[in-house]
Amino acid sequence: MTRETRRISAAEAPAKKDAMQQMQGDQPDELLFDKYRCIVNRLRMDIRYFIFSLEEFVDLSPEIAAAEGSWQTYVQRVEKEVQAITTAALHESTPSVGCIVTLLNLRDKVLLTLIDGMLYQQAVLDSDLKRQVASSNERKLYMADHVRALASKAETLPERYVLTNLPGVQDHHVGLFTYPGADKSGKTDSVIEPSAVPAQLQSLRNEMQGMDKDLRHLRFGAKMTVPDKHHRSGKPMDSHEIRKEITKHFDKCSKLEHELQSSKAQRHTPWEQRIEHLNQKLAEKDHATSQTLSRIHRLEGELANLRADHVNVQRELQELNEKNQKVTRENLPVLAEINRLLADTWAVVDRLTADAEMLSSMFKLQVGEYQSAVEARDAVSAELTQVQRSLKGERLKNTFKEEELQKKDTLYQRTVVARQDIHESYLQQKDSIKEVEERQAKQNEQWQEMLQVA
């Protein structure tokens, strides 16, 4: 039974080990999913809060009001879309970055819409108070121009900023948190476009500071005079900086009050506690004194060691100087002879350098003459080649002319022979014609005689 139990335990040991490893491997994954769920839920709650706050800062345009119906309908639609995205992301086997990117883009868009509503209300206030807008923020300048355009078209301005496009989940798959991807060369640009949220928040902070400054100027005036021991008539100060001065004096007064209370507490402390406190301080000072004395002894020992080292170094230096002088006395004549030989060597090197330069110049001249001869030879060769080509062309022309002349001579001879043949034929035909004419004449005479006889 004992052997069987050991065999079963030995067989179950690998399975237990694999289970333990699987549990240890699942713990980081479970922790990662917990962090992922926390991030998704936090983003969802932020978006929900901002969506519910939109109604307090912006209004719907007539087109959007006709399409959406009311704020409640829009809020319910966005909540359903966000809930669908988060539910699908939480049911995936691995955490999805796309869900977080979509939620971040939507949160920034809703937050920017809220900030636009605040900037619009500030622009309306500036328009009512006839304040000049001096800001480098593009969105603030756009709101000021938008309010001026609305004021030129209507007598009264809307209380809230009128939206022409509502932020939704489907429109925020591409945003500032979306990965840009690689370009045509395959490289990814690490410098991405900055978010507009920090700039808009900075603009809101500047507007709040400006409003605080204007309200203080309106209540207390632009300048105030505060008492100062260095100025008899008082120290002039801007009214919006008086809060800083009050805070400064309050902190100083609180510090002095604390010191005063500490001093009073020490004065009213019983003698036994004071004596105990002084004894404690004395013990601390004795301990510090003992540590200082031990440190002094240690430093004195180190100083003695350093002095001994210094003496040893001085002795070694003296020995090195003596060895140096001895080596100098022994090697000085040799060094003088080496310097002389070195001077002679440098003189020979100078001569060789001069000869090398002269030979180099001669070689350069020779090379120049050789190049000139080669160029002249090439020129003569090119001219000779041209003359040979011309001679060959003339020979070909002469051969062609001789052939033409021979052909013309043959044609002339043939023409002469043909002319002689034609002339002889002409003479023969002429004689034949004469004979025929004579016979015709005789025949005519005979006919005449026969006619006369008849």
CSV table of C-alpha atoms in Angstrom, one decimal, residues 22 32 36 59 62 87 100 104 139 176 196 205 209 220 228 240 250 276 304 306 309 313 318 338 344 364 428 439 449:
chain,number,residue,atom,x,y,z
A,22,GLN,CA,-0.9,27.9,-14.7
A,32,LEU,CA,-4.0,43.1,-16.2
A,36,TYR,CA,-8.1,47.3,-18.0
A,59,ASP,CA,-27.9,74.4,-27.0
A,62,PRO,CA,-32.9,73.3,-34.9
A,87,THR,CA,-19.2,45.5,-23.0
A,100,ILE,CA,-9.6,52.9,-25.0
A,104,LEU,CA,-10.3,58.9,-25.1
A,139,ARG,CA,-10.5,79.1,-30.4
A,176,LEU,CA,-5.5,62.4,-31.6
A,196,ALA,CA,-6.2,70.8,-28.2
A,205,ARG,CA,-7.4,79.7,-16.9
A,209,GLN,CA,-7.5,85.2,-14.1
A,220,PHE,CA,-10.9,98.3,-5.4
A,228,ASP,CA,5.1,100.2,4.2
A,240,HIS,CA,-5.1,92.2,-8.5
A,250,PHE,CA,-0.5,85.8,6.5
A,276,GLU,CA,15.7,66.5,31.4
A,304,ALA,CA,50.7,60.7,10.4
A,306,LEU,CA,50.3,60.8,5.0
A,309,ASP,CA,54.1,58.6,2.9
A,313,VAL,CA,57.9,59.9,-1.6
A,318,GLN,CA,65.7,62.2,-4.3
A,338,ILE,CA,73.5,61.4,-31.7
A,344,ASP,CA,74.2,65.3,-40.7
A,364,LYS,CA,57.1,66.5,-64.9
A,428,GLN,CA,21.2,51.5,-150.8
A,439,ARG,CA,11.1,52.0,-164.0
A,449,GLU,CA,2.4,55.6,-175.9
